[in-house]
Tab-separated table of C-alpha atoms in Angstrom:
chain	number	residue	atom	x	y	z
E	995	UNK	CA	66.218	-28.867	-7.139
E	996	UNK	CA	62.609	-30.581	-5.418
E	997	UNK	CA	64.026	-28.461	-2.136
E	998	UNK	CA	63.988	-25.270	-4.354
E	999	UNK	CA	60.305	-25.994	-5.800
E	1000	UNK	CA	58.708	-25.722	-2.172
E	1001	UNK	CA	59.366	-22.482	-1.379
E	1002	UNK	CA	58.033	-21.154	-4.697
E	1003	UNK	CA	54.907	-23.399	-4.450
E	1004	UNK	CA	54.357	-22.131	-0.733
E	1005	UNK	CA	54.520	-18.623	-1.726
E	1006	UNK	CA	52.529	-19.202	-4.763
E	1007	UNK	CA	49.935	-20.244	-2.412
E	1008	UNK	CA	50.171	-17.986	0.122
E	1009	UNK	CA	49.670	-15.656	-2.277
E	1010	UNK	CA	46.772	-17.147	-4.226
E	1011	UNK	CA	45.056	-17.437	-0.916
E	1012	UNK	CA	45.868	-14.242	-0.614
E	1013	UNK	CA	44.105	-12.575	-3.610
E	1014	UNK	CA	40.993	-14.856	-2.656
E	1015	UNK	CA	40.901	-14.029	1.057
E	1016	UNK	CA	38.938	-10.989	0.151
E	1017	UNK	CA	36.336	-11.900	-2.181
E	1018	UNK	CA	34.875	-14.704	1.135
E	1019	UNK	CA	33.405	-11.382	2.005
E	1020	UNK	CA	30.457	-11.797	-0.575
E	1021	UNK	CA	29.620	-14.916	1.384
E	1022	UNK	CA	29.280	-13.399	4.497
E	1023	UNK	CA	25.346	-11.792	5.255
E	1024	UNK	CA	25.091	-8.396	5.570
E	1025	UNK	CA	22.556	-6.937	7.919
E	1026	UNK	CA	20.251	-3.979	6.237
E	1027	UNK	CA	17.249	-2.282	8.564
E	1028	UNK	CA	14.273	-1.391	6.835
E	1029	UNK	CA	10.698	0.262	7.222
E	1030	UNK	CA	10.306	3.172	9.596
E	1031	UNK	CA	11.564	2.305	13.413
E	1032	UNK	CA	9.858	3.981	16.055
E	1033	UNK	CA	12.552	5.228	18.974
E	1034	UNK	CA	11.400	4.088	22.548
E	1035	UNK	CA	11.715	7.970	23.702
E	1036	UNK	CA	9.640	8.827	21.008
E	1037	UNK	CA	6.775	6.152	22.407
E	1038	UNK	CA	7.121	7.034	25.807
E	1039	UNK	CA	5.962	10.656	25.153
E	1040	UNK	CA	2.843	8.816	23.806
E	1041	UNK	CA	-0.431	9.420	26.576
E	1042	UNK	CA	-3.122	7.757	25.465
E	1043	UNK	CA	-6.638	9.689	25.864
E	1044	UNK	CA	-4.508	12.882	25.570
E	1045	UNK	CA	-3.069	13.117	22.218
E	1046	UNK	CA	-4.856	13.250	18.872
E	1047	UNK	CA	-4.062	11.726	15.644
E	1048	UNK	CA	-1.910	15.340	14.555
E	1049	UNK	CA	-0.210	14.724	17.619
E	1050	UNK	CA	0.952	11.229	16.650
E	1051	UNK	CA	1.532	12.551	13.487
E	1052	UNK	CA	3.743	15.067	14.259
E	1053	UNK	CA	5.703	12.742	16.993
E	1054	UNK	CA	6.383	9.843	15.068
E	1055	UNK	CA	5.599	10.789	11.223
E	1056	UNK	CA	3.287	8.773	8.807
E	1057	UNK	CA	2.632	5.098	9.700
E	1058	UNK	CA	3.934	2.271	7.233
E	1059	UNK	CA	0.316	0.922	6.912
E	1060	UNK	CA	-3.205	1.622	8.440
E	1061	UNK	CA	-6.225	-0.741	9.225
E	1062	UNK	CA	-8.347	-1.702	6.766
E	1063	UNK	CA	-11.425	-2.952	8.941
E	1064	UNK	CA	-12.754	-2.074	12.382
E	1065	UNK	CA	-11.175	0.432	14.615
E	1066	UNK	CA	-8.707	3.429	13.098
E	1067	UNK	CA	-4.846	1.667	13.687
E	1068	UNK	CA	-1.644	3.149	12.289
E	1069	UNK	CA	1.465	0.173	12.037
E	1070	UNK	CA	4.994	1.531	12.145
E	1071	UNK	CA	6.566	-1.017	11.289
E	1072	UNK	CA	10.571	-2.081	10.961
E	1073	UNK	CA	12.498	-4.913	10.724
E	1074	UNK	CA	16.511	-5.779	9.464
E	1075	UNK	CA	16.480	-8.379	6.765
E	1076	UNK	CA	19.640	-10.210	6.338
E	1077	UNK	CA	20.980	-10.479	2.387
E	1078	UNK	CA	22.336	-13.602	1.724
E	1079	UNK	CA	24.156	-15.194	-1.475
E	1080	UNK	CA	22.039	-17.212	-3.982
E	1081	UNK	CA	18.905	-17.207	-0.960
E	1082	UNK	CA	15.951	-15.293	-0.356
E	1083	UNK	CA	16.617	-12.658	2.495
E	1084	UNK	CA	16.329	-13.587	5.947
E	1085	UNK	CA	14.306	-11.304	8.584
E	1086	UNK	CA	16.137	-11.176	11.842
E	1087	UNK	CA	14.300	-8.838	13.441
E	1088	UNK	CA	10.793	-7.647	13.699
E	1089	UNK	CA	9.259	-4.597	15.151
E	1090	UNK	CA	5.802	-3.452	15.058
E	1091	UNK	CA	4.102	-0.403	16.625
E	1092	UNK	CA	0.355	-0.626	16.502
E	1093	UNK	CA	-0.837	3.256	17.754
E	1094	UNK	CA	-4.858	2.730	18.390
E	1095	UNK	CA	-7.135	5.510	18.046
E	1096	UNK	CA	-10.930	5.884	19.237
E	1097	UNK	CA	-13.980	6.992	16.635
E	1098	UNK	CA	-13.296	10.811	18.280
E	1099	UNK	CA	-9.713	10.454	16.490
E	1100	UNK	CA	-8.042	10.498	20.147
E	1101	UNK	CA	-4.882	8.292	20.773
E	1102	UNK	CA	-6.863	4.883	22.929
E	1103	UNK	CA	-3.366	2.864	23.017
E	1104	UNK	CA	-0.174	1.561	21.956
E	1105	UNK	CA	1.259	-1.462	21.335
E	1106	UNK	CA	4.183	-3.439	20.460
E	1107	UNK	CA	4.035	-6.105	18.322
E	1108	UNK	CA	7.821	-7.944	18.053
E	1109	UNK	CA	8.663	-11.140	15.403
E	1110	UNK	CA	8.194	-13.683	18.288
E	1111	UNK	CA	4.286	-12.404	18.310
E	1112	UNK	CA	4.226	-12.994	14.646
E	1113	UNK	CA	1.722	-15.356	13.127
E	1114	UNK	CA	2.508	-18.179	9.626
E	1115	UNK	CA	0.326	-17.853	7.603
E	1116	UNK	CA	-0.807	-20.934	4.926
E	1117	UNK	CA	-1.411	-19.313	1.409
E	1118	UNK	CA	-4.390	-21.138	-0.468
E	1119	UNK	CA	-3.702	-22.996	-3.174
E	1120	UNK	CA	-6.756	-22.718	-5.046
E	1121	UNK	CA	-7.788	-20.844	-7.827
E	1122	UNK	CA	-10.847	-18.094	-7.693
E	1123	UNK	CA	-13.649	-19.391	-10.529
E	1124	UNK	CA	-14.089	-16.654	-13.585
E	1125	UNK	CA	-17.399	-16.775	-14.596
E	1126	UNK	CA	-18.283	-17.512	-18.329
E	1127	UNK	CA	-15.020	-20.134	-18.612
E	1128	UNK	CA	-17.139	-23.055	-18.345
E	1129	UNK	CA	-20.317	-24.760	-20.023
E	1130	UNK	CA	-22.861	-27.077	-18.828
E	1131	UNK	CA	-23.809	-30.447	-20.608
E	1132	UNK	CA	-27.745	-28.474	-21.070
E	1133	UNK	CA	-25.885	-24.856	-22.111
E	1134	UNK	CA	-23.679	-27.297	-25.093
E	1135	UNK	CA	-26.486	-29.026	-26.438
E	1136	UNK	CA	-28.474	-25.556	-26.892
E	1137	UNK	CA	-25.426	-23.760	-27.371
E	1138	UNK	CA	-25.653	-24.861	-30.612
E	1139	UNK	CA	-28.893	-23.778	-32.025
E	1140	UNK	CA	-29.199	-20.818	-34.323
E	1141	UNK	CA	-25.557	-20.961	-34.876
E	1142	UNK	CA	-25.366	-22.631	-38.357
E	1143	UNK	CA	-27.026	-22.174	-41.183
E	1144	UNK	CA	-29.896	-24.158	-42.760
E	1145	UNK	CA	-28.242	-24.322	-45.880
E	1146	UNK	CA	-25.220	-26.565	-45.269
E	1147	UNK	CA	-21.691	-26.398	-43.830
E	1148	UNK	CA	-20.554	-24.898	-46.878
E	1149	UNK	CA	-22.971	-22.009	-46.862
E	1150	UNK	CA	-22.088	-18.642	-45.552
E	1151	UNK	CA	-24.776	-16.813	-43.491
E	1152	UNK	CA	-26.040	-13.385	-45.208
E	1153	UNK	CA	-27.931	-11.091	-43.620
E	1154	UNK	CA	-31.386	-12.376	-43.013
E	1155	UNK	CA	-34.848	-12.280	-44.911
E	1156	UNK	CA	-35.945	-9.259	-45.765
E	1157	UNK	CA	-32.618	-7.396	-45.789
E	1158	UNK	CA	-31.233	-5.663	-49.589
């Protein structure tokens, strides 16, 4: 009878591995692209000092981002993030276009930016002052005056002399 057992507890665990061979595909990353790629065709047809920013605009469509400060930039910019289980996502790949433009709106140059070029950044940890949240020792001490009245703790203040 134990030689009987084995082949029934071999299949049962073929087949349990079986049924949970499938579901190791959650575990696995999957690969997404996102943001707006920019086709190396598309930037070769880019002459700089020829083309305006209507031009750029109709060759490569709207930018992800512009500049905030200093000189007018458009960023196209694309990347493919990585999803994986019980993680943040992963960036694989980076890709930035930065398309330049002069004060006369003409196209000055282009340039690619890719994730090696890319820069950490350490966020501060400190917190911006609100105004108002805090006293002096001077602004307590004369906080204070005016604020009760002469009559006692107990008394509430009316409206002052003079007033029905």
């Amino acid at each position: 009878m134990p030689t009987r057992r084995l082949p029934l507890i071999a299949l049962a665990t073929s087949l349990l591995a079986a049924g949970l061979l499938p579901g190791c595909g959650i575990i696995d990353a999957t690969r997404e692209p996102r943001g707006h790629k920019v086709d190396g065709e598309l930037l070769a047809q880019l002459a700089p000092g020829v083309q305006t920013r209507a031009d750029v605009l109709a060759l490569l469509g709207s930018p992800s981002a512009t500049a905030v400060f200093g000189e007018e930039t458009w960023f196209y910019i694309s990347g493919v993030t990585e999803n994986r289980v019980g993680r943040m996502d992963a960036l694989i790949e980076q890709e930035v276009v930065a398309v330049h433009f002069d004060r006369t709106g003409t196209l000055a140059r282009v340039e690619v930016i890719d994730k090696s070029q890319a820069k950490e950044i350490a966020p501060v940890a400190r917190v911006t002052p609100t105004p108002g949240t805090e006293r002096s020792f001077v602004g307590l001490i004369l906080g204070n005056i005016g604020r009760f009245a002469p009559g006692g703790a107990g008394r509430t203040p009316g409206p002052g002399p003079g007033v029905p």
